[in-house]
Amino acid sequence: VSTKGLSVDLQDGNYDALISVMKHLGQVKDRQIATDEMFEPLKQTIELLKTYNQEMPDDVHQLLE
């Protein structure tokens, strides 16, 4: 999903441009779920490492939030 599709200048009455932007917003929403799910295995790995007293740096935890 490109930012170009979201940066369209919407003019009053331009229905096609509005639909295009709304379509891009829907794609962003759909992709957000998939992207969030990609990080779940990494979070689980970090939790496993904690059980072996292996801590990750704070910046890693912040990036996963």
mmCIF file of the N, C-alpha and C atoms, coordinates in Angstrom:
data_MODEL
# 
_entry.id   MODEL 
# 
loop_
_atom_site.group_PDB 
_atom_site.id 
_atom_site.type_symbol 
_atom_site.label_atom_id 
_atom_site.label_alt_id 
_atom_site.label_comp_id 
_atom_site.label_asym_id 
_atom_site.label_entity_id 
_atom_site.label_seq_id 
_atom_site.pdbx_PDB_ins_code 
_atom_site.Cartn_x 
_atom_site.Cartn_y 
_atom_site.Cartn_z 
_atom_site.occupancy 
_atom_site.B_iso_or_equiv 
_atom_site.pdbx_formal_charge 
_atom_site.auth_seq_id 
_atom_site.auth_comp_id 
_atom_site.auth_asym_id 
_atom_site.auth_atom_id 
_atom_site.pdbx_PDB_model_num 
ATOM 1   N N  . VAL A 1 1  ? 0.870   -1.172  0.000  1.00 0.00 ? 1  VAL A N  1 
ATOM 2   C CA . VAL A 1 1  ? 0.000   0.000   0.000  1.00 0.00 ? 1  VAL A CA 1 
ATOM 3   C C  . VAL A 1 1  ? 0.908   1.223   0.000  1.00 0.00 ? 1  VAL A C  1 
ATOM 4   N N  . SER A 1 2  ? 0.711   2.085   -0.951 1.00 0.00 ? 2  SER A N  1 
ATOM 5   C CA . SER A 1 2  ? 1.580   3.250   -1.058 1.00 0.00 ? 2  SER A CA 1 
ATOM 6   C C  . SER A 1 2  ? 0.962   4.464   -0.383 1.00 0.00 ? 2  SER A C  1 
ATOM 7   N N  . THR A 1 3  ? 1.827   5.365   0.055  1.00 0.00 ? 3  THR A N  1 
ATOM 8   C CA . THR A 1 3  ? 1.334   6.610   0.644  1.00 0.00 ? 3  THR A CA 1 
ATOM 9   C C  . THR A 1 3  ? 0.812   7.540   -0.438 1.00 0.00 ? 3  THR A C  1 
ATOM 10  N N  . LYS A 1 4  ? 1.216   7.291   -1.673 1.00 0.00 ? 4  LYS A N  1 
ATOM 11  C CA . LYS A 1 4  ? 0.745   8.129   -2.778 1.00 0.00 ? 4  LYS A CA 1 
ATOM 12  C C  . LYS A 1 4  ? -0.776  8.062   -2.899 1.00 0.00 ? 4  LYS A C  1 
ATOM 13  N N  . GLY A 1 5  ? -1.332  6.878   -2.713 1.00 0.00 ? 5  GLY A N  1 
ATOM 14  C CA . GLY A 1 5  ? -2.777  6.707   -2.809 1.00 0.00 ? 5  GLY A CA 1 
ATOM 15  C C  . GLY A 1 5  ? -3.535  7.392   -1.697 1.00 0.00 ? 5  GLY A C  1 
ATOM 16  N N  . LEU A 1 6  ? -2.847  7.652   -0.584 1.00 0.00 ? 6  LEU A N  1 
ATOM 17  C CA . LEU A 1 6  ? -3.496  8.316   0.546  1.00 0.00 ? 6  LEU A CA 1 
ATOM 18  C C  . LEU A 1 6  ? -3.298  9.826   0.525  1.00 0.00 ? 6  LEU A C  1 
ATOM 19  N N  . SER A 1 7  ? -2.431  10.305  -0.341 1.00 0.00 ? 7  SER A N  1 
ATOM 20  C CA . SER A 1 7  ? -2.147  11.739  -0.359 1.00 0.00 ? 7  SER A CA 1 
ATOM 21  C C  . SER A 1 7  ? -2.853  12.463  -1.503 1.00 0.00 ? 7  SER A C  1 
ATOM 22  N N  . VAL A 1 8  ? -3.899  11.860  -2.020 1.00 0.00 ? 8  VAL A N  1 
ATOM 23  C CA . VAL A 1 8  ? -4.684  12.472  -3.094 1.00 0.00 ? 8  VAL A CA 1 
ATOM 24  C C  . VAL A 1 8  ? -5.414  13.688  -2.535 1.00 0.00 ? 8  VAL A C  1 
ATOM 25  N N  . ASP A 1 9  ? -5.362  14.782  -3.268 1.00 0.00 ? 9  ASP A N  1 
ATOM 26  C CA . ASP A 1 9  ? -6.068  15.999  -2.858 1.00 0.00 ? 9  ASP A CA 1 
ATOM 27  C C  . ASP A 1 9  ? -7.538  15.844  -3.232 1.00 0.00 ? 9  ASP A C  1 
ATOM 28  N N  . LEU A 1 10 ? -8.369  15.683  -2.225 1.00 0.00 ? 10 LEU A N  1 
ATOM 29  C CA . LEU A 1 10 ? -9.800  15.479  -2.475 1.00 0.00 ? 10 LEU A CA 1 
ATOM 30  C C  . LEU A 1 10 ? -10.500 16.811  -2.700 1.00 0.00 ? 10 LEU A C  1 
ATOM 31  N N  . GLN A 1 11 ? -11.199 16.881  -3.805 1.00 0.00 ? 11 GLN A N  1 
ATOM 32  C CA . GLN A 1 11 ? -11.981 18.062  -4.131 1.00 0.00 ? 11 GLN A CA 1 
ATOM 33  C C  . GLN A 1 11 ? -13.454 17.747  -3.888 1.00 0.00 ? 11 GLN A C  1 
ATOM 34  N N  . ASP A 1 12 ? -14.198 18.746  -3.514 1.00 0.00 ? 12 ASP A N  1 
ATOM 35  C CA . ASP A 1 12 ? -15.629 18.578  -3.268 1.00 0.00 ? 12 ASP A CA 1 
ATOM 36  C C  . ASP A 1 12 ? -16.307 18.013  -4.515 1.00 0.00 ? 12 ASP A C  1 
ATOM 37  N N  . GLY A 1 13 ? -17.013 16.918  -4.348 1.00 0.00 ? 13 GLY A N  1 
ATOM 38  C CA . GLY A 1 13 ? -17.741 16.326  -5.459 1.00 0.00 ? 13 GLY A CA 1 
ATOM 39  C C  . GLY A 1 13 ? -16.959 15.306  -6.267 1.00 0.00 ? 13 GLY A C  1 
ATOM 40  N N  . ASN A 1 14 ? -15.677 15.090  -5.945 1.00 0.00 ? 14 ASN A N  1 
ATOM 41  C CA . ASN A 1 14 ? -14.869 14.122  -6.687 1.00 0.00 ? 14 ASN A CA 1 
ATOM 42  C C  . ASN A 1 14 ? -15.034 12.743  -6.049 1.00 0.00 ? 14 ASN A C  1 
ATOM 43  N N  . TYR A 1 15 ? -16.092 12.085  -6.449 1.00 0.00 ? 15 TYR A N  1 
ATOM 44  C CA . TYR A 1 15 ? -16.471 10.794  -5.879 1.00 0.00 ? 15 TYR A CA 1 
ATOM 45  C C  . TYR A 1 15 ? -15.412 9.718   -6.152 1.00 0.00 ? 15 TYR A C  1 
ATOM 46  N N  . ASP A 1 16 ? -14.859 9.691   -7.358 1.00 0.00 ? 16 ASP A N  1 
ATOM 47  C CA . ASP A 1 16 ? -13.868 8.675   -7.720 1.00 0.00 ? 16 ASP A CA 1 
ATOM 48  C C  . ASP A 1 16 ? -12.617 8.773   -6.850 1.00 0.00 ? 16 ASP A C  1 
ATOM 49  N N  . ALA A 1 17 ? -12.157 9.996   -6.595 1.00 0.00 ? 17 ALA A N  1 
ATOM 50  C CA . ALA A 1 17 ? -10.977 10.178  -5.743 1.00 0.00 ? 17 ALA A CA 1 
ATOM 51  C C  . ALA A 1 17 ? -11.277 9.736   -4.316 1.00 0.00 ? 17 ALA A C  1 
ATOM 52  N N  . LEU A 1 18 ? -12.476 10.041  -3.829 1.00 0.00 ? 18 LEU A N  1 
ATOM 53  C CA . LEU A 1 18 ? -12.873 9.631   -2.485 1.00 0.00 ? 18 LEU A CA 1 
ATOM 54  C C  . LEU A 1 18 ? -12.890 8.109   -2.366 1.00 0.00 ? 18 LEU A C  1 
ATOM 55  N N  . ILE A 1 19 ? -13.460 7.445   -3.345 1.00 0.00 ? 19 ILE A N  1 
ATOM 56  C CA . ILE A 1 19 ? -13.509 5.980   -3.341 1.00 0.00 ? 19 ILE A CA 1 
ATOM 57  C C  . ILE A 1 19 ? -12.095 5.406   -3.377 1.00 0.00 ? 19 ILE A C  1 
ATOM 58  N N  . SER A 1 20 ? -11.227 6.009   -4.159 1.00 0.00 ? 20 SER A N  1 
ATOM 59  C CA . SER A 1 20 ? -9.843  5.544   -4.254 1.00 0.00 ? 20 SER A CA 1 
ATOM 60  C C  . SER A 1 20 ? -9.131  5.637   -2.904 1.00 0.00 ? 20 SER A C  1 
ATOM 61  N N  . VAL A 1 21 ? -9.293  6.765   -2.225 1.00 0.00 ? 21 VAL A N  1 
ATOM 62  C CA . VAL A 1 21 ? -8.666  6.942   -0.910 1.00 0.00 ? 21 VAL A CA 1 
ATOM 63  C C  . VAL A 1 21 ? -9.259  5.961   0.095  1.00 0.00 ? 21 VAL A C  1 
ATOM 64  N N  . MET A 1 22 ? -10.559 5.773   0.047  1.00 0.00 ? 22 MET A N  1 
ATOM 65  C CA . MET A 1 22 ? -11.200 4.838   0.975  1.00 0.00 ? 22 MET A CA 1 
ATOM 66  C C  . MET A 1 22 ? -10.710 3.404   0.725  1.00 0.00 ? 22 MET A C  1 
ATOM 67  N N  . LYS A 1 23 ? -10.481 3.067   -0.529 1.00 0.00 ? 23 LYS A N  1 
ATOM 68  C CA . LYS A 1 23 ? -9.957  1.746   -0.866 1.00 0.00 ? 23 LYS A CA 1 
ATOM 69  C C  . LYS A 1 23 ? -8.562  1.567   -0.268 1.00 0.00 ? 23 LYS A C  1 
ATOM 70  N N  . HIS A 1 24 ? -7.735  2.599   -0.398 1.00 0.00 ? 24 HIS A N  1 
ATOM 71  C CA . HIS A 1 24 ? -6.391  2.536   0.179  1.00 0.00 ? 24 HIS A CA 1 
ATOM 72  C C  . HIS A 1 24 ? -6.448  2.409   1.700  1.00 0.00 ? 24 HIS A C  1 
ATOM 73  N N  . LEU A 1 25 ? -7.359  3.123   2.330  1.00 0.00 ? 25 LEU A N  1 
ATOM 74  C CA . LEU A 1 25 ? -7.499  3.017   3.785  1.00 0.00 ? 25 LEU A CA 1 
ATOM 75  C C  . LEU A 1 25 ? -7.888  1.597   4.193  1.00 0.00 ? 25 LEU A C  1 
ATOM 76  N N  . GLY A 1 26 ? -8.748  0.974   3.431  1.00 0.00 ? 26 GLY A N  1 
ATOM 77  C CA . GLY A 1 26 ? -9.124  -0.411  3.699  1.00 0.00 ? 26 GLY A CA 1 
ATOM 78  C C  . GLY A 1 26 ? -7.939  -1.356  3.564  1.00 0.00 ? 26 GLY A C  1 
ATOM 79  N N  . GLN A 1 27 ? -7.096  -1.111  2.562  1.00 0.00 ? 27 GLN A N  1 
ATOM 80  C CA . GLN A 1 27 ? -5.909  -1.939  2.372  1.00 0.00 ? 27 GLN A CA 1 
ATOM 81  C C  . GLN A 1 27 ? -4.920  -1.753  3.516  1.00 0.00 ? 27 GLN A C  1 
ATOM 82  N N  . VAL A 1 28 ? -4.797  -0.522  4.001  1.00 0.00 ? 28 VAL A N  1 
ATOM 83  C CA . VAL A 1 28 ? -3.919  -0.258  5.148  1.00 0.00 ? 28 VAL A CA 1 
ATOM 84  C C  . VAL A 1 28 ? -4.425  -1.020  6.366  1.00 0.00 ? 28 VAL A C  1 
ATOM 85  N N  . LYS A 1 29 ? -5.716  -0.976  6.591  1.00 0.00 ? 29 LYS A N  1 
ATOM 86  C CA . LYS A 1 29 ? -6.309  -1.681  7.735  1.00 0.00 ? 29 LYS A CA 1 
ATOM 87  C C  . LYS A 1 29 ? -6.061  -3.182  7.626  1.00 0.00 ? 29 LYS A C  1 
ATOM 88  N N  . ASP A 1 30 ? -6.286  -3.745  6.439  1.00 0.00 ? 30 ASP A N  1 
ATOM 89  C CA . ASP A 1 30 ? -6.061  -5.177  6.235  1.00 0.00 ? 30 ASP A CA 1 
ATOM 90  C C  . ASP A 1 30 ? -4.596  -5.547  6.451  1.00 0.00 ? 30 ASP A C  1 
ATOM 91  N N  . ARG A 1 31 ? -3.722  -4.722  5.985  1.00 0.00 ? 31 ARG A N  1 
ATOM 92  C CA . ARG A 1 31 ? -2.290  -5.011  6.110  1.00 0.00 ? 31 ARG A CA 1 
ATOM 93  C C  . ARG A 1 31 ? -1.811  -4.846  7.545  1.00 0.00 ? 31 ARG A C  1 
ATOM 94  N N  . GLN A 1 32 ? -2.434  -3.956  8.299  1.00 0.00 ? 32 GLN A N  1 
ATOM 95  C CA . GLN A 1 32 ? -2.037  -3.737  9.686  1.00 0.00 ? 32 GLN A CA 1 
ATOM 96  C C  . GLN A 1 32 ? -2.203  -5.019  10.495 1.00 0.00 ? 32 GLN A C  1 
ATOM 97  N N  . ILE A 1 33 ? -3.289  -5.728  10.278 1.00 0.00 ? 33 ILE A N  1 
ATOM 98  C CA . ILE A 1 33 ? -3.535  -6.977  11.000 1.00 0.00 ? 33 ILE A CA 1 
ATOM 99  C C  . ILE A 1 33 ? -2.434  -7.984  10.679 1.00 0.00 ? 33 ILE A C  1 
ATOM 100 N N  . ALA A 1 34 ? -2.121  -8.139  9.409  1.00 0.00 ? 34 ALA A N  1 
ATOM 101 C CA . ALA A 1 34 ? -1.079  -9.086  9.005  1.00 0.00 ? 34 ALA A CA 1 
ATOM 102 C C  . ALA A 1 34 ? 0.281   -8.682  9.560  1.00 0.00 ? 34 ALA A C  1 
ATOM 103 N N  . THR A 1 35 ? 0.561   -7.392  9.555  1.00 0.00 ? 35 THR A N  1 
ATOM 104 C CA . THR A 1 35 ? 1.834   -6.903  10.074 1.00 0.00 ? 35 THR A CA 1 
ATOM 105 C C  . THR A 1 35 ? 1.938   -7.151  11.566 1.00 0.00 ? 35 THR A C  1 
ATOM 106 N N  . ASP A 1 36 ? 0.873   -6.877  12.303 1.00 0.00 ? 36 ASP A N  1 
ATOM 107 C CA . ASP A 1 36 ? 0.879   -7.122  13.745 1.00 0.00 ? 36 ASP A CA 1 
ATOM 108 C C  . ASP A 1 36 ? 1.101   -8.600  14.047 1.00 0.00 ? 36 ASP A C  1 
ATOM 109 N N  . GLU A 1 37 ? 0.500   -9.478  13.253 1.00 0.00 ? 37 GLU A N  1 
ATOM 110 C CA . GLU A 1 37 ? 0.646   -10.913 13.467 1.00 0.00 ? 37 GLU A CA 1 
ATOM 111 C C  . GLU A 1 37 ? 2.070   -11.395 13.203 1.00 0.00 ? 37 GLU A C  1 
ATOM 112 N N  . MET A 1 38 ? 2.815   -10.691 12.357 1.00 0.00 ? 38 MET A N  1 
ATOM 113 C CA . MET A 1 38 ? 4.195   -11.078 12.077 1.00 0.00 ? 38 MET A CA 1 
ATOM 114 C C  . MET A 1 38 ? 5.076   -10.945 13.315 1.00 0.00 ? 38 MET A C  1 
ATOM 115 N N  . PHE A 1 39 ? 4.730   -10.048 14.212 1.00 0.00 ? 39 PHE A N  1 
ATOM 116 C CA . PHE A 1 39 ? 5.559   -9.803  15.383 1.00 0.00 ? 39 PHE A CA 1 
ATOM 117 C C  . PHE A 1 39 ? 5.244   -10.740 16.543 1.00 0.00 ? 39 PHE A C  1 
ATOM 118 N N  . GLU A 1 40 ? 4.141   -11.450 16.483 1.00 0.00 ? 40 GLU A N  1 
ATOM 119 C CA . GLU A 1 40 ? 3.763   -12.342 17.584 1.00 0.00 ? 40 GLU A CA 1 
ATOM 120 C C  . GLU A 1 40 ? 4.807   -13.428 17.842 1.00 0.00 ? 40 GLU A C  1 
ATOM 121 N N  . PRO A 1 41 ? 5.330   -14.115 16.819 1.00 0.00 ? 41 PRO A N  1 
ATOM 122 C CA . PRO A 1 41 ? 6.373   -15.119 17.093 1.00 0.00 ? 41 PRO A CA 1 
ATOM 123 C C  . PRO A 1 41 ? 7.620   -14.513 17.746 1.00 0.00 ? 41 PRO A C  1 
ATOM 124 N N  . LEU A 1 42 ? 7.960   -13.298 17.362 1.00 0.00 ? 42 LEU A N  1 
ATOM 125 C CA . LEU A 1 42 ? 9.115   -12.631 17.969 1.00 0.00 ? 42 LEU A CA 1 
ATOM 126 C C  . LEU A 1 42 ? 8.859   -12.354 19.448 1.00 0.00 ? 42 LEU A C  1 
ATOM 127 N N  . LYS A 1 43 ? 7.661   -11.915 19.770 1.00 0.00 ? 43 LYS A N  1 
ATOM 128 C CA . LYS A 1 43 ? 7.303   -11.675 21.170 1.00 0.00 ? 43 LYS A CA 1 
ATOM 129 C C  . LYS A 1 43 ? 7.359   -12.973 21.967 1.00 0.00 ? 43 LYS A C  1 
ATOM 130 N N  . GLN A 1 44 ? 6.893   -14.056 21.371 1.00 0.00 ? 44 GLN A N  1 
ATOM 131 C CA . GLN A 1 44 ? 6.932   -15.352 22.048 1.00 0.00 ? 44 GLN A CA 1 
ATOM 132 C C  . GLN A 1 44 ? 8.370   -15.811 22.280 1.00 0.00 ? 44 GLN A C  1 
ATOM 133 N N  . THR A 1 45 ? 9.238   -15.548 21.325 1.00 0.00 ? 45 THR A N  1 
ATOM 134 C CA . THR A 1 45 ? 10.647  -15.905 21.474 1.00 0.00 ? 45 THR A CA 1 
ATOM 135 C C  . THR A 1 45 ? 11.282  -15.119 22.610 1.00 0.00 ? 45 THR A C  1 
ATOM 136 N N  . ILE A 1 46 ? 10.953  -13.849 22.710 1.00 0.00 ? 46 ILE A N  1 
ATOM 137 C CA . ILE A 1 46 ? 11.492  -13.023 23.790 1.00 0.00 ? 46 ILE A CA 1 
ATOM 138 C C  . ILE A 1 46 ? 11.011  -13.545 25.136 1.00 0.00 ? 46 ILE A C  1 
ATOM 139 N N  . GLU A 1 47 ? 9.751   -13.946 25.214 1.00 0.00 ? 47 GLU A N  1 
ATOM 140 C CA . GLU A 1 47 ? 9.222   -14.507 26.464 1.00 0.00 ? 47 GLU A CA 1 
ATOM 141 C C  . GLU A 1 47 ? 9.941   -15.813 26.813 1.00 0.00 ? 47 GLU A C  1 
ATOM 142 N N  . LEU A 1 48 ? 10.228  -16.633 25.817 1.00 0.00 ? 48 LEU A N  1 
ATOM 143 C CA . LEU A 1 48 ? 10.961  -17.873 26.056 1.00 0.00 ? 48 LEU A CA 1 
ATOM 144 C C  . LEU A 1 48 ? 12.363  -17.573 26.578 1.00 0.00 ? 48 LEU A C  1 
ATOM 145 N N  . LEU A 1 49 ? 13.022  -16.602 25.979 1.00 0.00 ? 49 LEU A N  1 
ATOM 146 C CA . LEU A 1 49 ? 14.359  -16.225 26.436 1.00 0.00 ? 49 LEU A CA 1 
ATOM 147 C C  . LEU A 1 49 ? 14.336  -15.746 27.882 1.00 0.00 ? 49 LEU A C  1 
ATOM 148 N N  . LYS A 1 50 ? 13.273  -15.061 28.270 1.00 0.00 ? 50 LYS A N  1 
ATOM 149 C CA . LYS A 1 50 ? 13.150  -14.597 29.657 1.00 0.00 ? 50 LYS A CA 1 
ATOM 150 C C  . LYS A 1 50 ? 13.133  -15.773 30.625 1.00 0.00 ? 50 LYS A C  1 
ATOM 151 N N  . THR A 1 51 ? 12.519  -16.885 30.216 1.00 0.00 ? 51 THR A N  1 
ATOM 152 C CA . THR A 1 51 ? 12.476  -18.050 31.114 1.00 0.00 ? 51 THR A CA 1 
ATOM 153 C C  . THR A 1 51 ? 13.871  -18.612 31.358 1.00 0.00 ? 51 THR A C  1 
ATOM 154 N N  . TYR A 1 52 ? 14.807  -18.299 30.481 1.00 0.00 ? 52 TYR A N  1 
ATOM 155 C CA . TYR A 1 52 ? 16.199  -18.717 30.642 1.00 0.00 ? 52 TYR A CA 1 
ATOM 156 C C  . TYR A 1 52 ? 17.075  -17.554 31.107 1.00 0.00 ? 52 TYR A C  1 
ATOM 157 N N  . ASN A 1 53 ? 16.432  -16.550 31.700 1.00 0.00 ? 53 ASN A N  1 
ATOM 158 C CA . ASN A 1 53 ? 17.127  -15.374 32.246 1.00 0.00 ? 53 ASN A CA 1 
ATOM 159 C C  . ASN A 1 53 ? 17.941  -14.621 31.202 1.00 0.00 ? 53 ASN A C  1 
ATOM 160 N N  . GLN A 1 54 ? 17.450  -14.604 29.991 1.00 0.00 ? 54 GLN A N  1 
ATOM 161 C CA . GLN A 1 54 ? 18.078  -13.841 28.915 1.00 0.00 ? 54 GLN A CA 1 
ATOM 162 C C  . GLN A 1 54 ? 17.169  -12.664 28.583 1.00 0.00 ? 54 GLN A C  1 
ATOM 163 N N  . GLU A 1 55 ? 17.622  -11.481 28.897 1.00 0.00 ? 55 GLU A N  1 
ATOM 164 C CA . GLU A 1 55 ? 16.816  -10.281 28.671 1.00 0.00 ? 55 GLU A CA 1 
ATOM 165 C C  . GLU A 1 55 ? 17.231  -9.584  27.385 1.00 0.00 ? 55 GLU A C  1 
ATOM 166 N N  . MET A 1 56 ? 16.254  -9.035  26.716 1.00 0.00 ? 56 MET A N  1 
ATOM 167 C CA . MET A 1 56 ? 16.504  -8.225  25.528 1.00 0.00 ? 56 MET A CA 1 
ATOM 168 C C  . MET A 1 56 ? 16.633  -6.772  25.967 1.00 0.00 ? 56 MET A C  1 
ATOM 169 N N  . PRO A 1 57 ? 17.378  -5.973  25.225 1.00 0.00 ? 57 PRO A N  1 
ATOM 170 C CA . PRO A 1 57 ? 17.499  -4.550  25.572 1.00 0.00 ? 57 PRO A CA 1 
ATOM 171 C C  . PRO A 1 57 ? 16.134  -3.850  25.552 1.00 0.00 ? 57 PRO A C  1 
ATOM 172 N N  . ASP A 1 58 ? 16.017  -2.798  26.332 1.00 0.00 ? 58 ASP A N  1 
ATOM 173 C CA . ASP A 1 58 ? 14.758  -2.055  26.423 1.00 0.00 ? 58 ASP A CA 1 
ATOM 174 C C  . ASP A 1 58 ? 14.286  -1.533  25.067 1.00 0.00 ? 58 ASP A C  1 
ATOM 175 N N  . ASP A 1 59 ? 15.230  -1.138  24.212 1.00 0.00 ? 59 ASP A N  1 
ATOM 176 C CA . ASP A 1 59 ? 14.814  -0.592  22.913 1.00 0.00 ? 59 ASP A CA 1 
ATOM 177 C C  . ASP A 1 59 ? 14.109  -1.653  22.055 1.00 0.00 ? 59 ASP A C  1 
ATOM 178 N N  . VAL A 1 60 ? 14.452  -2.925  22.226 1.00 0.00 ? 60 VAL A N  1 
ATOM 179 C CA . VAL A 1 60 ? 13.761  -3.992  21.497 1.00 0.00 ? 60 VAL A CA 1 
ATOM 180 C C  . VAL A 1 60 ? 12.319  -4.080  21.971 1.00 0.00 ? 60 VAL A C  1 
ATOM 181 N N  . HIS A 1 61 ? 12.120  -4.003  23.283 1.00 0.00 ? 61 HIS A N  1 
ATOM 182 C CA . HIS A 1 61 ? 10.762  -4.051  23.831 1.00 0.00 ? 61 HIS A CA 1 
ATOM 183 C C  . HIS A 1 61 ? 9.932   -2.859  23.342 1.00 0.00 ? 61 HIS A C  1 
ATOM 184 N N  . GLN A 1 62 ? 10.559  -1.696  23.274 1.00 0.00 ? 62 GLN A N  1 
ATOM 185 C CA . GLN A 1 62 ? 9.845   -0.502  22.815 1.00 0.00 ? 62 GLN A CA 1 
ATOM 186 C C  . GLN A 1 62 ? 9.454   -0.632  21.347 1.00 0.00 ? 62 GLN A C  1 
ATOM 187 N N  . LEU A 1 63 ? 10.310  -1.212  20.541 1.00 0.00 ? 63 LEU A N  1 
ATOM 188 C CA . LEU A 1 63 ? 10.005  -1.374  19.118 1.00 0.00 ? 63 LEU A CA 1 
ATOM 189 C C  . LEU A 1 63 ? 8.846   -2.336  18.887 1.00 0.00 ? 63 LEU A C  1 
ATOM 190 N N  . LEU A 1 64 ? 8.662   -3.283  19.792 1.00 0.00 ? 64 LEU A N  1 
ATOM 191 C CA . LEU A 1 64 ? 7.599   -4.272  19.631 1.00 0.00 ? 64 LEU A CA 1 
ATOM 192 C C  . LEU A 1 64 ? 6.250   -3.781  20.114 1.00 0.00 ? 64 LEU A C  1 
ATOM 193 N N  . GLU A 1 65 ? 6.211   -2.656  20.752 1.00 0.00 ? 65 GLU A N  1 
ATOM 194 C CA . GLU A 1 65 ? 4.929   -2.125  21.240 1.00 0.00 ? 65 GLU A CA 1 
ATOM 195 C C  . GLU A 1 65 ? 4.190   -1.389  20.156 1.00 0.00 ? 65 GLU A C  1 
# 
